Coordinates of C-alpha atoms in Angstrom, one line a residue:
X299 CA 3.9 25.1 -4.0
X300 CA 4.4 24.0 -8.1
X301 CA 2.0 21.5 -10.3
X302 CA 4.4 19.1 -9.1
X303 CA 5.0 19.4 -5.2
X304 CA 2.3 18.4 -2.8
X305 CA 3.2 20.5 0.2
X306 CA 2.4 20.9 4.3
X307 CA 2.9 23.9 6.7
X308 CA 3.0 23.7 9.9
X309 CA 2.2 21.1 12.2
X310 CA -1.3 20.3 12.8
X311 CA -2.0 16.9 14.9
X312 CA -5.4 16.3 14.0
X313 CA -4.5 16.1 10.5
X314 CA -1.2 13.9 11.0
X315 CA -3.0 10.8 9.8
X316 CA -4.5 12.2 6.9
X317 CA -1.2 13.8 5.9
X318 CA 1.2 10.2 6.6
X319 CA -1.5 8.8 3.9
X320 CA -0.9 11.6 1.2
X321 CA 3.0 11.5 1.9
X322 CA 3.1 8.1 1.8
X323 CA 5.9 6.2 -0.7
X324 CA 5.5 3.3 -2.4
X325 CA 7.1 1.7 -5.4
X326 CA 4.3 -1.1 -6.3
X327 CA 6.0 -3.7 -3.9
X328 CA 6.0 -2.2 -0.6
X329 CA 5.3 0.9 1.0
X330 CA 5.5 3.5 3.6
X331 CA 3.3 6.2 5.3
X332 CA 4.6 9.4 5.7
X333 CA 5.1 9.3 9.4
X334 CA 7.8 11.3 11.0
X335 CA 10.7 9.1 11.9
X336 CA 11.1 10.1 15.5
X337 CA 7.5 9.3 16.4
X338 CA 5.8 5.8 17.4
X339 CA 2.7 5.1 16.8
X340 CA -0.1 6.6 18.7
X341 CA -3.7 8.4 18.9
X342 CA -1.7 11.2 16.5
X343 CA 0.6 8.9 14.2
X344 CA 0.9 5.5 12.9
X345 CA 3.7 4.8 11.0
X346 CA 3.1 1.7 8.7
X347 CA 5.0 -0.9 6.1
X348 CA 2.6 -2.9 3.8
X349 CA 4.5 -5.3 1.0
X350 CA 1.9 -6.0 -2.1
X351 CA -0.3 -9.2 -1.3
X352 CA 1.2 -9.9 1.9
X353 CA -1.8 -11.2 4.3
X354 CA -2.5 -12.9 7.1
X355 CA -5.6 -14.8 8.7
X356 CA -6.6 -14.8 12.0
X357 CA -9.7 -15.6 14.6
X358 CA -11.3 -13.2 16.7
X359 CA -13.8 -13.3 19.1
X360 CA -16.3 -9.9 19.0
X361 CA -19.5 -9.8 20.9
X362 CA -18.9 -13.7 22.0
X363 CA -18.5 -14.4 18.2
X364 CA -15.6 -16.1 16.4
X365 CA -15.1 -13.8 13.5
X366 CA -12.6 -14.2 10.8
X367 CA -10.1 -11.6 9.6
X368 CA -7.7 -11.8 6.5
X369 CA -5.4 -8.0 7.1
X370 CA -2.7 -6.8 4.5
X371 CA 0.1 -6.9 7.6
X372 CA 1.7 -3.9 9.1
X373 CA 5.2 -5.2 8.3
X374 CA 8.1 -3.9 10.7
X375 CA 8.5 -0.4 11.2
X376 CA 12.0 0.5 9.5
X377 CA 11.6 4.2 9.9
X378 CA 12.2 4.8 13.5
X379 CA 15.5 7.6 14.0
X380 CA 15.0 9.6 16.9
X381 CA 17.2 12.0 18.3
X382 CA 18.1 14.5 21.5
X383 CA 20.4 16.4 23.4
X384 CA 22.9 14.0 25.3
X385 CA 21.0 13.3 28.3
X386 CA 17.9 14.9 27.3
X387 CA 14.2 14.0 26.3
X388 CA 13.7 12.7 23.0
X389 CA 12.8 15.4 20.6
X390 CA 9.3 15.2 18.8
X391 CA 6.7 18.0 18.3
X392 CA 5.1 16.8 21.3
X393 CA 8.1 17.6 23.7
X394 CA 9.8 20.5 22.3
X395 CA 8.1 23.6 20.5
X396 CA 8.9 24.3 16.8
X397 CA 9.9 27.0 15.2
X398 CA 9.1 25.6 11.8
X399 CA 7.8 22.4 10.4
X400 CA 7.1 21.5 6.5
X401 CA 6.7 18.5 4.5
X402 CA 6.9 18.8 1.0
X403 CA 6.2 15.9 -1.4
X404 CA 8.0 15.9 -4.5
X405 CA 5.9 14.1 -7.2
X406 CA 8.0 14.7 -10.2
X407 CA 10.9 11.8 -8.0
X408 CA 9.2 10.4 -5.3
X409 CA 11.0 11.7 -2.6
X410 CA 9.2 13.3 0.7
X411 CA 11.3 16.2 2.1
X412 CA 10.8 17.5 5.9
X413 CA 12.2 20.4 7.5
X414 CA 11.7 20.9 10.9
X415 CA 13.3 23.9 13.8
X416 CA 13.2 22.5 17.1
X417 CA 13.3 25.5 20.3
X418 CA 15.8 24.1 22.6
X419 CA 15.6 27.4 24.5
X420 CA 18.7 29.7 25.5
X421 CA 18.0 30.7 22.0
X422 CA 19.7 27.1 20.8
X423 CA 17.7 25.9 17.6
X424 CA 18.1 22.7 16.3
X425 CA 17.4 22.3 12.5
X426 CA 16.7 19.0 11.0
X427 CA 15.9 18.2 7.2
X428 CA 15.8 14.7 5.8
X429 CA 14.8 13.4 2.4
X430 CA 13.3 10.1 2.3
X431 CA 12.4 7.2 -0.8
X432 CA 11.1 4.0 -1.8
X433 CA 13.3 2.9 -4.5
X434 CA 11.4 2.9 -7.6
X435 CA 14.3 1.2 -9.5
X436 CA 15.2 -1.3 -6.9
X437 CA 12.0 -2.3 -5.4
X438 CA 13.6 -4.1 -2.3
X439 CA 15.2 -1.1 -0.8
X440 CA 14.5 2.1 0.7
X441 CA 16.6 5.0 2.4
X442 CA 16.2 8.0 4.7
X443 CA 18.8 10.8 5.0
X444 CA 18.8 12.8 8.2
X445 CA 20.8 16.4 8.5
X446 CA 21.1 18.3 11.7
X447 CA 22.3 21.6 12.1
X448 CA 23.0 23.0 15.4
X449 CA 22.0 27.1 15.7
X450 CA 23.3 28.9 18.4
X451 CA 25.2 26.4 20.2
X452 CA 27.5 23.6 20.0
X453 CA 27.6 20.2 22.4
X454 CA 26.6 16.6 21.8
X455 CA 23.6 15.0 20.2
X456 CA 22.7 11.1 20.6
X457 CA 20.7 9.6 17.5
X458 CA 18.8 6.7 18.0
X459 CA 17.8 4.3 14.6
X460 CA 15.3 0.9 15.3
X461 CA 14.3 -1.7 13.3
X462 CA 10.8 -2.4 15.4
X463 CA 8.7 -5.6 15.3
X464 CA 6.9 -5.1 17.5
X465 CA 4.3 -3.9 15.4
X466 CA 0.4 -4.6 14.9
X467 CA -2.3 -3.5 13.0
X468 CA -4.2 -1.3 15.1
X469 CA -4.6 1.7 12.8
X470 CA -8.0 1.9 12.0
X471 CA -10.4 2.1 15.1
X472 CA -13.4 0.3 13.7
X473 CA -10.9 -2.8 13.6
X474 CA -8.9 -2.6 16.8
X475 CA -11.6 -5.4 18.2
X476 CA -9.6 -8.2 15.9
X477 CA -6.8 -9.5 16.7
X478 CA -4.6 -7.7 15.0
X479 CA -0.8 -9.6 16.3
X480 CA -0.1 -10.8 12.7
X481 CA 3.9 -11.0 13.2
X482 CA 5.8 -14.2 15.0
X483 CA 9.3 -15.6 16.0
X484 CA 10.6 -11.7 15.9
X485 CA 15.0 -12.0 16.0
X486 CA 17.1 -9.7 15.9
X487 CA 20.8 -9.5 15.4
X488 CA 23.9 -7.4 13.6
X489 CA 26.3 -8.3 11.3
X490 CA 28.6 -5.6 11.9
X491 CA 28.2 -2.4 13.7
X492 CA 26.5 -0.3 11.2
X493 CA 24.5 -3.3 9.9
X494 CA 21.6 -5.0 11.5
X495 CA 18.7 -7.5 10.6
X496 CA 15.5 -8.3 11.7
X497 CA 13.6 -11.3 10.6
X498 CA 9.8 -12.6 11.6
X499 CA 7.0 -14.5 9.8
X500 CA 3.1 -14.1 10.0
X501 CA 1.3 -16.3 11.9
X502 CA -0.8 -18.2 9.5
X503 CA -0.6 -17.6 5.9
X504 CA 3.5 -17.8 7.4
X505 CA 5.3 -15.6 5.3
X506 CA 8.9 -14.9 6.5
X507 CA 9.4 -11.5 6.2
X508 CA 13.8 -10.2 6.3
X509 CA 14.6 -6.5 6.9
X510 CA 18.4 -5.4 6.8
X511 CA 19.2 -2.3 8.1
X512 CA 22.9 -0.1 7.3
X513 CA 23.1 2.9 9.4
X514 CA 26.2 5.3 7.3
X515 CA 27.4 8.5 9.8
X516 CA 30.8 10.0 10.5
X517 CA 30.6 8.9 14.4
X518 CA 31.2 5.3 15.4
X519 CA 27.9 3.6 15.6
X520 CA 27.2 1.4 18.5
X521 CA 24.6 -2.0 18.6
X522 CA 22.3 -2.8 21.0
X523 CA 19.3 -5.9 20.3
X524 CA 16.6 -7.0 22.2
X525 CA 13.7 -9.0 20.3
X526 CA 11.4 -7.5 19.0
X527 CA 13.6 -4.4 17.8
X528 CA 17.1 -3.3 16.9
X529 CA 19.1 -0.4 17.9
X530 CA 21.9 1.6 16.8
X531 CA 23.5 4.6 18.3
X532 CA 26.1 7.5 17.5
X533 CA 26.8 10.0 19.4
X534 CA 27.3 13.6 17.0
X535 CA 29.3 16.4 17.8
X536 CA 27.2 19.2 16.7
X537 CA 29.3 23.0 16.0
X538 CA 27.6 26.0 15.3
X539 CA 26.5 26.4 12.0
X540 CA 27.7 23.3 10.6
X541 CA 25.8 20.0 9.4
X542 CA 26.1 16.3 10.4
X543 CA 24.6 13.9 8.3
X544 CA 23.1 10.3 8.8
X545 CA 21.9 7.8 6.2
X546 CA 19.6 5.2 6.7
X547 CA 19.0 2.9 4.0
X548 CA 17.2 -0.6 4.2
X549 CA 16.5 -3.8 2.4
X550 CA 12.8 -5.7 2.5
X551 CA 12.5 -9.4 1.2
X552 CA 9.3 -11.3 2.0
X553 CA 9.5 -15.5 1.2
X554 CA 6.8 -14.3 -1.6
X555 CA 9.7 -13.1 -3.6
X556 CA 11.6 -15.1 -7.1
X557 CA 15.0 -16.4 -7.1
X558 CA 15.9 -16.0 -3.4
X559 CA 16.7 -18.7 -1.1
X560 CA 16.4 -16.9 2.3
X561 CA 14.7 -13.4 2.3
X562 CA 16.8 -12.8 5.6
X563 CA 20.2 -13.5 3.5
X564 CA 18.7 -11.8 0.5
X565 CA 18.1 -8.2 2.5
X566 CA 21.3 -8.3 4.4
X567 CA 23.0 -9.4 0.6
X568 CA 21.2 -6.3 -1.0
X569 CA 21.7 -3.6 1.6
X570 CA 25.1 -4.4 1.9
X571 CA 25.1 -4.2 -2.1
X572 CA 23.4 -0.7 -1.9
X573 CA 25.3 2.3 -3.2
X574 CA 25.7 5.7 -1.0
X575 CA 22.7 7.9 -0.4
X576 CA 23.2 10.1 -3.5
X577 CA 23.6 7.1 -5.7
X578 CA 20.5 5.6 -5.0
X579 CA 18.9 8.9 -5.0
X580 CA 20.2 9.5 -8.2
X581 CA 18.8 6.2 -9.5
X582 CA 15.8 7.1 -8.2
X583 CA 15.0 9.9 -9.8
X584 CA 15.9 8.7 -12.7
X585 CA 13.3 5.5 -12.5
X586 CA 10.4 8.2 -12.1
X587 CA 11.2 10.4 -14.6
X588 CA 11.2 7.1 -16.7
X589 CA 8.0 6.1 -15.3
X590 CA 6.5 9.7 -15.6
X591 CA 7.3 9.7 -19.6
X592 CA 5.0 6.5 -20.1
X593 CA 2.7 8.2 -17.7
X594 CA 2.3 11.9 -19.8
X595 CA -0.5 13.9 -18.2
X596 CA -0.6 17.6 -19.1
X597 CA -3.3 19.4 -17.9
X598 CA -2.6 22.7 -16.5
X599 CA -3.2 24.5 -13.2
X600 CA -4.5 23.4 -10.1
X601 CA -6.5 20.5 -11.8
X602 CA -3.5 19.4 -13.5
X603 CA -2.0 19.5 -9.7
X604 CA -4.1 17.4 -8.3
X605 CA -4.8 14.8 -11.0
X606 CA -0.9 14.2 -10.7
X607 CA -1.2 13.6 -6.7
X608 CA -4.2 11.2 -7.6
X609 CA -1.9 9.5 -10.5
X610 CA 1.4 9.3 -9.0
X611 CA -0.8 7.4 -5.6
X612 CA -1.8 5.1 -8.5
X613 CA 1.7 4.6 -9.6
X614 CA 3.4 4.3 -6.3
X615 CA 0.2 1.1 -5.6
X616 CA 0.6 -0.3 -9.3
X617 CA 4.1 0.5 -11.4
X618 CA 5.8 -1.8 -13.4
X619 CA 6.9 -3.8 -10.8
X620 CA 3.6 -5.5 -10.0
X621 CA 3.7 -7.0 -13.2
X622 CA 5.3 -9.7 -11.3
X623 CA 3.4 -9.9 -8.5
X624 CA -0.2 -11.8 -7.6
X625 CA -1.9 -9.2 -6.4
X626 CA -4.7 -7.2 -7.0
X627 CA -5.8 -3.7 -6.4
X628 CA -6.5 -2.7 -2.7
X629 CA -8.7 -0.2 -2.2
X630 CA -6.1 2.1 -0.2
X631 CA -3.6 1.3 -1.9
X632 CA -0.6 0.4 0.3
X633 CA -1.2 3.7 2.2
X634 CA -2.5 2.2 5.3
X635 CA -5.4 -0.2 7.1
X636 CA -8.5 0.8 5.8
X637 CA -10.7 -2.1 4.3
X638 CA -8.1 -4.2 5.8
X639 CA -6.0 -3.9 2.4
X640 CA -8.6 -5.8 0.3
X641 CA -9.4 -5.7 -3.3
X642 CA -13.0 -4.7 -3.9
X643 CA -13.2 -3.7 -8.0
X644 CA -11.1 -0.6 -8.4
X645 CA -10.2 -2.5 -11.5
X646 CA -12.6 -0.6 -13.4
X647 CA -11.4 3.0 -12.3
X648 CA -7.6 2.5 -13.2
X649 CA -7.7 -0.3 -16.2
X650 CA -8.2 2.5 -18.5
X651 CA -5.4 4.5 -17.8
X652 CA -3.4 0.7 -17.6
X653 CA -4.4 -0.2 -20.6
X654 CA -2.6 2.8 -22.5
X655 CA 0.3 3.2 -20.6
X656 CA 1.5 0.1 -18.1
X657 CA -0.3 -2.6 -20.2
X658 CA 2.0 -5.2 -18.5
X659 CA 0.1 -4.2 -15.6
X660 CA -3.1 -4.3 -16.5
X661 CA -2.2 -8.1 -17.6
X662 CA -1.2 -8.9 -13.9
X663 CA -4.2 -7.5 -12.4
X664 CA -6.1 -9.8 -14.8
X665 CA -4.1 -12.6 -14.2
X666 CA -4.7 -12.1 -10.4
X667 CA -8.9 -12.6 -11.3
X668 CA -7.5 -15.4 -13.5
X669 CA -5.9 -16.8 -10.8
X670 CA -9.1 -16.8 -8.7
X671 CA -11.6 -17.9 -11.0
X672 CA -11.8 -21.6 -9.7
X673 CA -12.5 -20.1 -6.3
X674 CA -15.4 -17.8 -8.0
X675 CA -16.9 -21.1 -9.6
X676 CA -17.0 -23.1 -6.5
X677 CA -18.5 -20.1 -4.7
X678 CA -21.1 -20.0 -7.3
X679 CA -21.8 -23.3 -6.8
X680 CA -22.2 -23.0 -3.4
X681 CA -24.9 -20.4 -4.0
X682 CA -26.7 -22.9 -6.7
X683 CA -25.7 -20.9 -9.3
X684 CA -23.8 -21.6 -12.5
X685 CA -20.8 -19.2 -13.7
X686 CA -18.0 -17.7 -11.8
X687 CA -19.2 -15.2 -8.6
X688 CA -16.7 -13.1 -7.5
X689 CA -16.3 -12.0 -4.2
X690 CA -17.2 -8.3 -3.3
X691 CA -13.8 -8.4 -1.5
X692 CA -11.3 -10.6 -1.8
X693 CA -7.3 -10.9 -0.4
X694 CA -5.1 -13.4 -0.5
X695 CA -6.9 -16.9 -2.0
X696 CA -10.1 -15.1 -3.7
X697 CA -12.6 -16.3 -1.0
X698 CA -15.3 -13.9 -0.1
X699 CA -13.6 -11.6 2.6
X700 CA -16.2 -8.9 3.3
X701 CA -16.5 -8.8 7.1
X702 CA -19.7 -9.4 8.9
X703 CA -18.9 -7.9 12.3
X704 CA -20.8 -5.9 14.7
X705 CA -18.1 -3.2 14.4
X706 CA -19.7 -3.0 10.4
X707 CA -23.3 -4.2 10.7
X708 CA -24.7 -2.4 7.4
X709 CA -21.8 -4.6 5.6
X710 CA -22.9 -7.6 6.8
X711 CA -27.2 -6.9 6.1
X712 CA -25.4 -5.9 2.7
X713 CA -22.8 -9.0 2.1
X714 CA -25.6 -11.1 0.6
X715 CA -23.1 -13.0 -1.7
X716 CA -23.1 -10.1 -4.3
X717 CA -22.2 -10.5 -7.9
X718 CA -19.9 -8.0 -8.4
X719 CA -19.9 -7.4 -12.7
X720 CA -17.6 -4.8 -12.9
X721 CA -14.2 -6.5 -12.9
X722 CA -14.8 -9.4 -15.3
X723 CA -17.3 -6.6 -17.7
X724 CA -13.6 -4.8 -17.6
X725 CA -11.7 -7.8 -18.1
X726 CA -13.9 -8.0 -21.5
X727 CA -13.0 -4.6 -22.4
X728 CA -9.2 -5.4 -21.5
X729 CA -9.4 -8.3 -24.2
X730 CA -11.0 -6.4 -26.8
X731 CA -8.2 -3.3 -26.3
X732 CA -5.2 -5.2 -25.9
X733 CA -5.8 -8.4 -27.6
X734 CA -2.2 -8.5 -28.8
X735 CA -0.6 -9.3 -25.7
X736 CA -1.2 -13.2 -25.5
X737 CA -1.8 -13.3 -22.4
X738 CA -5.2 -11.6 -22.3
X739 CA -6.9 -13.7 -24.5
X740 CA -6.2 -16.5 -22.3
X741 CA -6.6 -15.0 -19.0
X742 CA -9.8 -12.6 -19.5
X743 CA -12.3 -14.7 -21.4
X744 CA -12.8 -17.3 -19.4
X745 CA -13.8 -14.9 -15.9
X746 CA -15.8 -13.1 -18.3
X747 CA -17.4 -15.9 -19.9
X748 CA -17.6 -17.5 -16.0
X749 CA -19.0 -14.1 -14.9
X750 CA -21.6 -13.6 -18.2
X751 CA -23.1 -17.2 -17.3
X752 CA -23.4 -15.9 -13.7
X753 CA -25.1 -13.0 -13.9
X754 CA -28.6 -14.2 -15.6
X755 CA -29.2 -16.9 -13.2
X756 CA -30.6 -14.1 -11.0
X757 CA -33.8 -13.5 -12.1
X758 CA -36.0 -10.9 -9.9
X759 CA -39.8 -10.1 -9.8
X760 CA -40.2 -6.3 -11.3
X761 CA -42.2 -3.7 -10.1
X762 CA -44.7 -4.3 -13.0
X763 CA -44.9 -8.2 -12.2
X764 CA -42.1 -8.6 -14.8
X765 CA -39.0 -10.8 -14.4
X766 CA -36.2 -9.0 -14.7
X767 CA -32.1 -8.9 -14.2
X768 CA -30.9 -8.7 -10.8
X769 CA -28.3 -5.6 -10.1
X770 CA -25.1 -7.8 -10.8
X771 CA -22.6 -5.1 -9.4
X772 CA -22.0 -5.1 -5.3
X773 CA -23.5 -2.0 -3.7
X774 CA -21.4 1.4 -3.1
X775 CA -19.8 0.6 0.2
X776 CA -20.3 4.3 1.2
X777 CA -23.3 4.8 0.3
X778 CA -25.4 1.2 0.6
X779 CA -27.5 0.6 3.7
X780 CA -29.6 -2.7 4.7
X781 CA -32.6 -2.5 3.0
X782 CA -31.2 -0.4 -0.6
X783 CA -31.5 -2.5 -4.0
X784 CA -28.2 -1.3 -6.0
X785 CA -28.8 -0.3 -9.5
X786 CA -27.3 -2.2 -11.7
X787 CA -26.6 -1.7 -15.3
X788 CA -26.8 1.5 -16.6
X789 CA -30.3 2.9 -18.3
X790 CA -28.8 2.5 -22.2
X791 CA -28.5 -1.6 -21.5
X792 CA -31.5 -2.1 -20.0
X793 CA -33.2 -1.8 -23.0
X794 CA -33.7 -3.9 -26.0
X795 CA -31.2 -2.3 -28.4
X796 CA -28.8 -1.6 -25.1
X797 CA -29.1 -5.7 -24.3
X798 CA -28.1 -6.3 -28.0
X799 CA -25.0 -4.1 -27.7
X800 CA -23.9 -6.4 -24.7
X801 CA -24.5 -9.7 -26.9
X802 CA -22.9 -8.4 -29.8
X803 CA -19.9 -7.2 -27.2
X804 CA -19.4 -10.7 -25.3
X805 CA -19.2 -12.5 -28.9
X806 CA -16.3 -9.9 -29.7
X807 CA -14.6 -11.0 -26.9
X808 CA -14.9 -14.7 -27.3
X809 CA -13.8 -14.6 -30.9
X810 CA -10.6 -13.5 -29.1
X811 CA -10.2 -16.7 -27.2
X812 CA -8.3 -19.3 -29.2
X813 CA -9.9 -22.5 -29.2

């Protein structure tokens, strides 16, 4: 293991989840947990697409409630390539025992490796390595390259590769009371024998969602659809020693997308476009090394290690792609289900590091709060207050999304319509930092200015029989409990001088605005 591989021995299935999370790829647009291709999703794996800003509403009814639900959707899964003996089982590493398994994440290129030795018995071993991506350069297209190499025997072996919508979102277990059947109208259907298509739409928010699929080996592939899912076969001729190859590579449009007329037409255009496995691995690599020069971090050792996992999870969530996207910052990223894919205020953790080196970004994650700032005014009103009131968490229109469920009572006793400072006190900072890009001036002030209005209309009784500030920031999620006052600012501005630093700051940032 170097500062730049993140690596996995063994196979361990009470840490599978965990590990799909830290091997997922992403490129800012969509992306894709580190699942193993050959499994479906189960108490051990969950494989899982998520396309930036991509949600979907619907009604549930917990505990004889009708309860609400707004879910970044688990798009369809393009990963599946399974694989066995000609009339055999299905190998996974539930049904055969391995000799070796490893999964090495590359960081320096964004490409998840995995080499696995399958026991066949007899003393036949089947070895299997595949290299995986998320296009960083292309966005819209993705690609999985599968090599098996037969060991001490020769015969026939069947490979299986889906396009499956048949998908929900059912991998978090405090959720899997919603409804969680976000996808409709799945069809499927091939254009020639080594390409297929799949094309659905979300229920409500309907967003139609096109998947192409171009399955590249030197055995005749074979087609077989039934809605939800596609299918492809070829049959391999495995010698001794010697390595077959399949590529997989895909195409993703949503209806979200620019200058497309169809995103059906536009993935089945692209991956038919796409250039051979090493070409777009080549490309690739080349888009992150790019990416990794604007994002220097040298810092040696093991912490060095580490802070480049953490950093290249940032850049796989928010590169420079989502500088043309409406979207926010989830607080998973696009690594899986948890919070449901909403944007709480990791704003403040990652503007900083934005701000220096992807300042494009950071102007989209403004203009995302921008965006919303009507909604925060209304919701303000609604609470008799003036200003703009964010919401704690917030998807796809900026309405307060925090759930009030039975499943997550101590976040409904603490979803009291909080005031959550933190973004638009960032948004100030963004202005004041980057004042030359246009943009800023026009975007941040105002949800600062709505925010800064806000935030004193809260006045609170003090312990001394003072009236005070209420906390403006939403409480810890992970730490709050019913009951538990968050702090709010920090010590240095409670006091006179510290209130006069904020003043003096806020007039900064409106002598940025242009009249």
């Amino acid at each position: 293991m170097t500062g730049w591989t993140w690596e996995y021995e063994g196979y361990e299935p009470a840490d599978q989840r965990l590990r799909e999370s830290l091997c997922t790829l992403g490129n800012g647009y969509f992306a894709t947990r580190g699942a193993l291709p050959e499994c479906s999703a189960d108490d051990i794996h969950y494989p899982g697409t998520y396309v930036a800003g991509c949600y979907n509403r619907l009604t549930s009814k917990v505990s004889g409630r009708q309860v609400e639900n707004e879910d970044m959707v688990n798009l369809p899964n393009w990963l599946p390539l399974r694989f066995r003996l000609r009339d055999g089982q299905w190998l996974t590493p539930e049904t055969a025992p391995l000799l070796e398994h490893r999964m090495t994440l590359l960081l320096d290129c964004g490409v998840l490796e995995r080499r696995t030795r399958f026991d066949l018995g007899g003393g036949r071993v089947l070895a299997v390595r595949q290299q995986r991506i998320a296009h960083m350069g292309d966005p819209h297209l993705g690609a999985l390259r599968t090599e098996f190499t037969a060991e001490g025997f020769s015969g026939e072996l069947e490979v299986e590769a889906l396009l499956d919508g048949g998908v929900t979102n059912s991998g978090v277990a405090r959720y899997r009371d919603l409804d969680g059947h976000h996808l409709i109208h799945v069809h499927a259907g091939t254009v020639t024998p080594e390409t297929v298509w799949l094309r659905c739409r979300t229920r409500t928010s309907d967003i139609r969602v096109g998947m192409a699929s171009r399955l590249t080996s030197d055995a005749p592939v074979t087609v077989r659809n039934k809605n939800p899912r596609t299918t492809q076969h070829a049959l391999l001729d495995l010698t001794d020693g010697h390595t077959r190859t399949v590529d997989k590579t895909i195409a993703l449009h949503t209806s979200r997308d620019p200058a497309i007329s169809d995103p059906l037409h536009a993935a089945v255009d692209r991956v038919g476009r796409a250039g051979t496995f090493e070409e777009l691995l080549a490309s690739h690599r080349t888009a992150w090394a790019q990416l990794w020069r604007r994002a220097a971090l040298d810092v040696a050792g093991e912490p060095g290690r580490i802070l480049r996992l953490h950093l290249f999870h940032v850049l796989q969530t928010l590169s420079p792609h989502t500088a043309d996207l409406d979207v926010g910052v989830p607080a998973r990223g696009l690594h899986g289900e948890a919070y449901r894919g909403h944007v709480f205020w990791d704003e403040l953790f990652v503007l900083p590091f934005l701000n220096l080196h992807f300042p494009e970004v950071s102007r989209a994650l403004l203009r995302y709060r921008h965006r919303r700032l009507e909604r925060a005014c209304v919701s303000a009103q609604a609470a008799g207050r003036k200003g703009a009131m964010f919401p704690w968490q917030s998807g796809s229109d900026g309405r307060e999304e925090t759930p009030d469920t039975p499943s997550q009572p101590a976040l409904g006793a603490l979803a009291a319509r909080p005031l959550p400072a933190a973004v638009p006190r960032r948004l100030g900072h963004r202005v004041q930092r980057v004042a030359v890009l246009r943009g800023q001036r026009r975007h941040g002030v105002p949800a600062h200015q709505g925010r800064r209005d806000a935030a004193p209309d809260r006045p609170v009784l003090g312990g001394r029989g003072r009236l005070g500030r209420h906390p403006a920031t939403a409480p810890h999620q992970g730490r709050g409990r019913p009951g538990r006052v968050p702090r709010g600012l920090p010590r240095r501005e409670r006091t006179r001088p510290g209130r006069q630093r904020l003043h003096q700051r806020d007039r900064r940032v409106g002598a940025h605005a242009r009249p």
